[in-house]
C-alpha positions as protocol buffer text, in pm:
chain_id: "A"
residue {
  index: 1
  type: MET
  ca { x: 426 y: -2706 z: -3823 }
}
residue {
  index: 2
  type: LEU
  ca { x: 728 y: -2697 z: -3730 }
}
residue {
  index: 3
  type: SER
  ca { x: 991 y: -2931 z: -3971 }
}
residue {
  index: 4
  type: LEU
  ca { x: 1375 y: -2918 z: -3904 }
}
residue {
  index: 5
  type: ARG
  ca { x: 1643 y: -2898 z: -4164 }
}
residue {
  index: 6
  type: ASN
  ca { x: 1870 y: -3142 z: -4286 }
}
residue {
  index: 7
  type: ASN
  ca { x: 2133 y: -3277 z: -3987 }
}
residue {
  index: 8
  type: GLU
  ca { x: 1935 y: -3056 z: -3774 }
}
residue {
  index: 9
  type: THR
  ca { x: 1859 y: -3211 z: -3416 }
}
residue {
  index: 10
  type: VAL
  ca { x: 1671 y: -3039 z: -3104 }
}
residue {
  index: 11
  type: SER
  ca { x: 1840 y: -3036 z: -2843 }
}
residue {
  index: 12
  type: ILE
  ca { x: 1622 y: -2876 z: -2534 }
}
residue {
  index: 13
  type: VAL
  ca { x: 1310 y: -2783 z: -2540 }
}
residue {
  index: 14
  type: ILE
  ca { x: 1255 y: -2474 z: -2311 }
}
residue {
  index: 15
  type: ARG
  ca { x: 920 y: -2324 z: -2152 }
}
residue {
  index: 16
  type: ARG
  ca { x: 844 y: -2117 z: -1843 }
}
residue {
  index: 17
  type: HIS
  ca { x: 910 y: -2246 z: -1515 }
}
residue {
  index: 18
  type: TRP
  ca { x: 642 y: -2388 z: -1323 }
}
residue {
  index: 19
  type: TRP
  ca { x: 649 y: -2145 z: -1059 }
}
residue {
  index: 20
  type: ILE
  ca { x: 457 y: -1853 z: -1248 }
}
residue {
  index: 21
  type: LEU
  ca { x: 143 y: -2115 z: -1265 }
}
residue {
  index: 22
  type: VAL
  ca { x: 113 y: -2135 z: -889 }
}
residue {
  index: 23
  type: GLY
  ca { x: -66 y: -1744 z: -817 }
}
residue {
  index: 24
  type: PRO
  ca { x: -355 y: -1825 z: -1126 }
}
residue {
  index: 25
  type: THR
  ca { x: -388 y: -2155 z: -965 }
}
residue {
  index: 26
  type: ILE
  ca { x: -459 y: -2032 z: -599 }
}
residue {
  index: 27
  type: VAL
  ca { x: -684 y: -1754 z: -750 }
}
residue {
  index: 28
  type: PHE
  ca { x: -819 y: -2043 z: -965 }
}
residue {
  index: 29
  type: MET
  ca { x: -929 y: -2269 z: -694 }
}
residue {
  index: 30
  type: ALA
  ca { x: -1057 y: -1968 z: -447 }
}
residue {
  index: 31
  type: LEU
  ca { x: -1283 y: -1892 z: -721 }
}
residue {
  index: 32
  type: LEU
  ca { x: -1377 y: -2257 z: -739 }
}
residue {
  index: 33
  type: ILE
  ca { x: -1461 y: -2253 z: -370 }
}
residue {
  index: 34
  type: ILE
  ca { x: -1757 y: -1965 z: -358 }
}
residue {
  index: 35
  type: PRO
  ca { x: -1998 y: -2224 z: -498 }
}
residue {
  index: 36
  type: ALA
  ca { x: -1933 y: -2452 z: -217 }
}
residue {
  index: 37
  type: ALA
  ca { x: -1874 y: -2158 z: 70 }
}
residue {
  index: 38
  type: VAL
  ca { x: -2217 y: -1994 z: -65 }
}
residue {
  index: 39
  type: THR
  ca { x: -2382 y: -2293 z: 11 }
}
residue {
  index: 40
  type: ALA
  ca { x: -2212 y: -2359 z: 277 }
}
residue {
  index: 41
  type: VAL
  ca { x: -2275 y: -1994 z: 445 }
}
residue {
  index: 42
  type: GLY
  ca { x: -2606 y: -2024 z: 308 }
}
residue {
  index: 43
  type: THR
  ca { x: -2747 y: -2340 z: 516 }
}
residue {
  index: 44
  type: THR
  ca { x: -2717 y: -2117 z: 794 }
}
residue {
  index: 45
  type: TYR
  ca { x: -2733 y: -1761 z: 801 }
}
residue {
  index: 46
  type: ALA
  ca { x: -2949 y: -1703 z: 402 }
}
residue {
  index: 47
  type: PRO
  ca { x: -3192 y: -2029 z: 357 }
}
residue {
  index: 48
  type: ARG
  ca { x: -3336 y: -1836 z: 104 }
}
residue {
  index: 49
  type: LEU
  ca { x: -3040 y: -1808 z: -115 }
}
residue {
  index: 50
  type: LEU
  ca { x: -3024 y: -2155 z: -140 }
}
residue {
  index: 51
  type: ASP
  ca { x: -3369 y: -2125 z: -288 }
}
residue {
  index: 52
  type: PHE
  ca { x: -3243 y: -1932 z: -543 }
}
residue {
  index: 53
  type: PHE
  ca { x: -2932 y: -2206 z: -629 }
}
residue {
  index: 54
  type: ALA
  ca { x: -3220 y: -2506 z: -612 }
}
residue {
  index: 55
  type: GLU
  ca { x: -3420 y: -2362 z: -903 }
}
residue {
  index: 56
  type: PRO
  ca { x: -3393 y: -2413 z: -1324 }
}
residue {
  index: 57
  type: VAL
  ca { x: -3214 y: -1993 z: -1307 }
}
residue {
  index: 58
  type: GLY
  ca { x: -2947 y: -2030 z: -1043 }
}
residue {
  index: 59
  type: LYS
  ca { x: -2801 y: -2416 z: -1148 }
}
residue {
  index: 60
  type: PHE
  ca { x: -2759 y: -2239 z: -1467 }
}
residue {
  index: 61
  type: ALA
  ca { x: -2611 y: -1960 z: -1322 }
}
residue {
  index: 62
  type: THR
  ca { x: -2367 y: -2161 z: -1107 }
}
residue {
  index: 63
  type: VAL
  ca { x: -2287 y: -2343 z: -1384 }
}
residue {
  index: 64
  type: LEU
  ca { x: -2223 y: -2083 z: -1658 }
}
residue {
  index: 65
  type: TYR
  ca { x: -1932 y: -1980 z: -1357 }
}
residue {
  index: 66
  type: LEU
  ca { x: -1792 y: -2341 z: -1298 }
}
residue {
  index: 67
  type: LEU
  ca { x: -1789 y: -2325 z: -1752 }
}
residue {
  index: 68
  type: VAL
  ca { x: -1612 y: -1958 z: -1683 }
}
residue {
  index: 69
  type: LEU
  ca { x: -1370 y: -2109 z: -1468 }
}
residue {
  index: 70
  type: LEU
  ca { x: -1269 y: -2391 z: -1699 }
}
residue {
  index: 71
  type: ILE
  ca { x: -1208 y: -2158 z: -1933 }
}
residue {
  index: 72
  type: PHE
  ca { x: -1010 y: -1946 z: -1748 }
}
residue {
  index: 73
  type: ALA
  ca { x: -830 y: -2293 z: -1667 }
}
residue {
  index: 74
  type: PHE
  ca { x: -771 y: -2382 z: -2006 }
}
residue {
  index: 75
  type: LEU
  ca { x: -606 y: -2055 z: -2137 }
}
residue {
  index: 76
  type: LEU
  ca { x: -391 y: -1966 z: -1872 }
}
residue {
  index: 77
  type: TRP
  ca { x: -262 y: -2383 z: -1950 }
}
residue {
  index: 78
  type: ALA
  ca { x: -267 y: -2333 z: -2351 }
}
residue {
  index: 79
  type: ASP
  ca { x: -97 y: -2021 z: -2303 }
}
residue {
  index: 80
  type: TYR
  ca { x: 249 y: -2133 z: -2069 }
}
residue {
  index: 81
  type: TYR
  ca { x: 243 y: -2438 z: -2289 }
}
residue {
  index: 82
  type: LEU
  ca { x: 245 y: -2305 z: -2614 }
}
residue {
  index: 83
  type: ASP
  ca { x: 479 y: -2088 z: -2537 }
}
residue {
  index: 84
  type: VAL
  ca { x: 787 y: -2241 z: -2589 }
}
residue {
  index: 85
  type: TRP
  ca { x: 1171 y: -2210 z: -2731 }
}
residue {
  index: 86
  type: ILE
  ca { x: 1345 y: -2520 z: -2933 }
}
residue {
  index: 87
  type: VAL
  ca { x: 1743 y: -2471 z: -2978 }
}
residue {
  index: 88
  type: THR
  ca { x: 1850 y: -2685 z: -3213 }
}
residue {
  index: 89
  type: ASN
  ca { x: 2220 y: -2738 z: -3324 }
}
residue {
  index: 90
  type: GLN
  ca { x: 2173 y: -2449 z: -3639 }
}
residue {
  index: 91
  type: ARG
  ca { x: 1892 y: -2230 z: -3464 }
}
residue {
  index: 92
  type: ILE
  ca { x: 1676 y: -2155 z: -3204 }
}
residue {
  index: 93
  type: ILE
  ca { x: 1284 y: -2113 z: -3276 }
}
residue {
  index: 94
  type: ASP
  ca { x: 1037 y: -1854 z: -3091 }
}
residue {
  index: 95
  type: ILE
  ca { x: 672 y: -1981 z: -3052 }
}
residue {
  index: 96
  type: GLU
  ca { x: 481 y: -1686 z: -2903 }
}
residue {
  index: 97
  type: GLN
  ca { x: 137 y: -1811 z: -2785 }
}
residue {
  index: 98
  type: LYS
  ca { x: -5 y: -1466 z: -2807 }
}
residue {
  index: 99
  type: SER
  ca { x: -404 y: -1541 z: -2784 }
}
residue {
  index: 100
  type: LEU
  ca { x: -594 y: -1896 z: -2866 }
}
residue {
  index: 101
  type: PHE
  ca { x: -528 y: -1788 z: -3214 }
}
residue {
  index: 102
  type: HIS
  ca { x: -272 y: -1552 z: -3281 }
}
residue {
  index: 103
  type: ARG
  ca { x: 104 y: -1728 z: -3287 }
}
residue {
  index: 104
  type: VAL
  ca { x: 412 y: -1550 z: -3326 }
}
residue {
  index: 105
  type: ILE
  ca { x: 739 y: -1787 z: -3451 }
}
residue {
  index: 106
  type: SER
  ca { x: 1087 y: -1665 z: -3499 }
}
residue {
  index: 107
  type: GLU
  ca { x: 1361 y: -1804 z: -3550 }
}
residue {
  index: 108
  type: ILE
  ca { x: 1737 y: -1696 z: -3475 }
}
residue {
  index: 109
  type: PRO
  ca { x: 2064 y: -1916 z: -3714 }
}
residue {
  index: 110
  type: MET
  ca { x: 2347 y: -1978 z: -3449 }
}
residue {
  index: 111
  type: ARG
  ca { x: 2562 y: -1769 z: -3656 }
}
residue {
  index: 112
  type: ARG
  ca { x: 2353 y: -1420 z: -3582 }
}
residue {
  index: 113
  type: ILE
  ca { x: 2376 y: -1457 z: -3174 }
}
residue {
  index: 114
  type: GLN
  ca { x: 2623 y: -1235 z: -3063 }
}
residue {
  index: 115
  type: ASN
  ca { x: 2510 y: -1243 z: -2682 }
}
residue {
  index: 116
  type: VAL
  ca { x: 2337 y: -1530 z: -2427 }
}
residue {
  index: 117
  type: THR
  ca { x: 2232 y: -1375 z: -2118 }
}
residue {
  index: 118
  type: VAL
  ca { x: 2111 y: -1503 z: -1780 }
}
residue {
  index: 119
  type: GLU
  ca { x: 1963 y: -1290 z: -1513 }
}
residue {
  index: 120
  type: ILE
  ca { x: 1852 y: -1442 z: -1189 }
}
residue {
  index: 121
  type: ASN
  ca { x: 1657 y: -1174 z: -928 }
}
residue {
  index: 122
  type: GLY
  ca { x: 1500 y: -1277 z: -644 }
}
residue {
  index: 123
  type: ILE
  ca { x: 1519 y: -1558 z: -344 }
}
residue {
  index: 124
  type: ILE
  ca { x: 1278 y: -1742 z: -530 }
}
residue {
  index: 125
  type: GLU
  ca { x: 1414 y: -1712 z: -857 }
}
residue {
  index: 126
  type: THR
  ca { x: 1708 y: -1820 z: -682 }
}
residue {
  index: 127
  type: LEU
  ca { x: 1637 y: -2162 z: -497 }
}
residue {
  index: 128
  type: LEU
  ca { x: 1387 y: -2276 z: -791 }
}
residue {
  index: 129
  type: LYS
  ca { x: 1646 y: -2186 z: -1018 }
}
residue {
  index: 130
  type: PHE
  ca { x: 1445 y: -2014 z: -1300 }
}
residue {
  index: 131
  type: GLY
  ca { x: 1527 y: -1676 z: -1454 }
}
residue {
  index: 132
  type: ASP
  ca { x: 1561 y: -1451 z: -1776 }
}
residue {
  index: 133
  type: LEU
  ca { x: 1736 y: -1625 z: -2065 }
}
residue {
  index: 134
  type: ARG
  ca { x: 1841 y: -1316 z: -2332 }
}
residue {
  index: 135
  type: VAL
  ca { x: 1946 y: -1411 z: -2646 }
}
residue {
  index: 136
  type: GLN
  ca { x: 2071 y: -1039 z: -2862 }
}
residue {
  index: 137
  type: THR
  ca { x: 2132 y: -1101 z: -3229 }
}
residue {
  index: 138
  type: ALA
  ca { x: 2213 y: -828 z: -3420 }
}
residue {
  index: 139
  type: SER
  ca { x: 1971 y: -787 z: -3668 }
}
residue {
  index: 140
  type: GLU
  ca { x: 1646 y: -844 z: -3455 }
}
residue {
  index: 141
  type: GLY
  ca { x: 1792 y: -754 z: -3135 }
}
residue {
  index: 142
  type: SER
  ca { x: 1651 y: -952 z: -2825 }
}
residue {
  index: 143
  type: PHE
  ca { x: 1485 y: -1222 z: -2793 }
}
residue {
  index: 144
  type: ILE
  ca { x: 1364 y: -1307 z: -2417 }
}
residue {
  index: 145
  type: ILE
  ca { x: 1221 y: -1590 z: -2299 }
}
residue {
  index: 146
  type: GLU
  ca { x: 1078 y: -1518 z: -1939 }
}
residue {
  index: 147
  type: ASN
  ca { x: 1124 y: -1753 z: -1628 }
}
residue {
  index: 148
  type: ALA
  ca { x: 1300 y: -2033 z: -1771 }
}
residue {
  index: 149
  type: PRO
  ca { x: 1362 y: -2315 z: -1559 }
}
residue {
  index: 150
  type: ARG
  ca { x: 1791 y: -2391 z: -1560 }
}
residue {
  index: 151
  type: PRO
  ca { x: 1856 y: -2042 z: -1738 }
}
residue {
  index: 152
  type: HIS
  ca { x: 2236 y: -2127 z: -1696 }
}
residue {
  index: 153
  type: GLU
  ca { x: 2195 y: -2522 z: -1892 }
}
residue {
  index: 154
  type: ALA
  ca { x: 1996 y: -2347 z: -2211 }
}
residue {
  index: 155
  type: LYS
  ca { x: 2280 y: -2118 z: -2215 }
}
residue {
  index: 156
  type: ASP
  ca { x: 2545 y: -2339 z: -2204 }
}
residue {
  index: 157
  type: VAL
  ca { x: 2380 y: -2547 z: -2454 }
}
residue {
  index: 158
  type: ILE
  ca { x: 2349 y: -2227 z: -2714 }
}
residue {
  index: 159
  type: LEU
  ca { x: 2691 y: -2131 z: -2645 }
}
residue {
  index: 160
  type: HIS
  ca { x: 2805 y: -2510 z: -2709 }
}
residue {
  index: 161
  type: TYR
  ca { x: 2651 y: -2459 z: -3067 }
}
residue {
  index: 162
  type: LEU
  ca { x: 2832 y: -2134 z: -3095 }
}
residue {
  index: 163
  type: ARG
  ca { x: 3091 y: -2249 z: -3065 }
}
residue {
  index: 164
  type: GLU
  ca { x: 3064 y: -2613 z: -3247 }
}
residue {
  index: 165
  type: ASP
  ca { x: 2966 y: -2306 z: -3542 }
}
residue {
  index: 166
  type: ALA
  ca { x: 3240 y: -2069 z: -3557 }
}
residue {
  index: 167
  type: GLU
  ca { x: 3414 y: -2392 z: -3584 }
}
residue {
  index: 168
  type: ASN
  ca { x: 3239 y: -2528 z: -3859 }
}
residue {
  index: 169
  type: LEU
  ca { x: 3319 y: -2182 z: -4022 }
}
residue {
  index: 170
  type: LYS
  ca { x: 3739 y: -2234 z: -3969 }
}
residue {
  index: 171
  type: ASN
  ca { x: 3714 y: -2563 z: -4079 }
}
residue {
  index: 172
  type: PRO
  ca { x: 3404 y: -2613 z: -4340 }
}
residue {
  index: 173
  type: ASP
  ca { x: 3560 y: -2967 z: -4487 }
}
residue {
  index: 174
  type: GLY
  ca { x: 3656 y: -3021 z: -4190 }
}
residue {
  index: 175
  type: ALA
  ca { x: 4037 y: -3026 z: -4258 }
}
residue {
  index: 176
  type: GLY
  ca { x: 4262 y: -2944 z: -3921 }
}
residue {
  index: 177
  type: LEU
  ca { x: 4058 y: -3166 z: -3667 }
}
């Protein structure tokens, strides 16, 4: 579980944009319609096929098919929801869900950040205001959150904390403010 340090506050939580779920959702819905389409077509063109689905083996196959689809949807949603960047006033925490039971958690202290870049490619990303947010550090290289919603706002928050951190390094006791 994630615990915050003393005087640390969460500013923003960034997940990928909802647009990335559109393609898999369309595939999921199309696959969900297949049993209904088979039933509709089967009544007209292949009534014997419907006899198979009325038997226990056919019912089991249909339920198994729908269960696999449900698991697919759950894994897709879990991967979407559990991949997250948490930006605090002291660090960025990158939680990347690789699979259901495999997670990688990295953190970047604000002092180590050298560059923050936003990359928006294409008309859809421009219209829906999402893109890639890249944070470069001296020691670890680059951390990227792909398809982040409103990446410019996240960049501005990170840069604000970088400036604040630089001010605190110059004036550690608050003198001169």
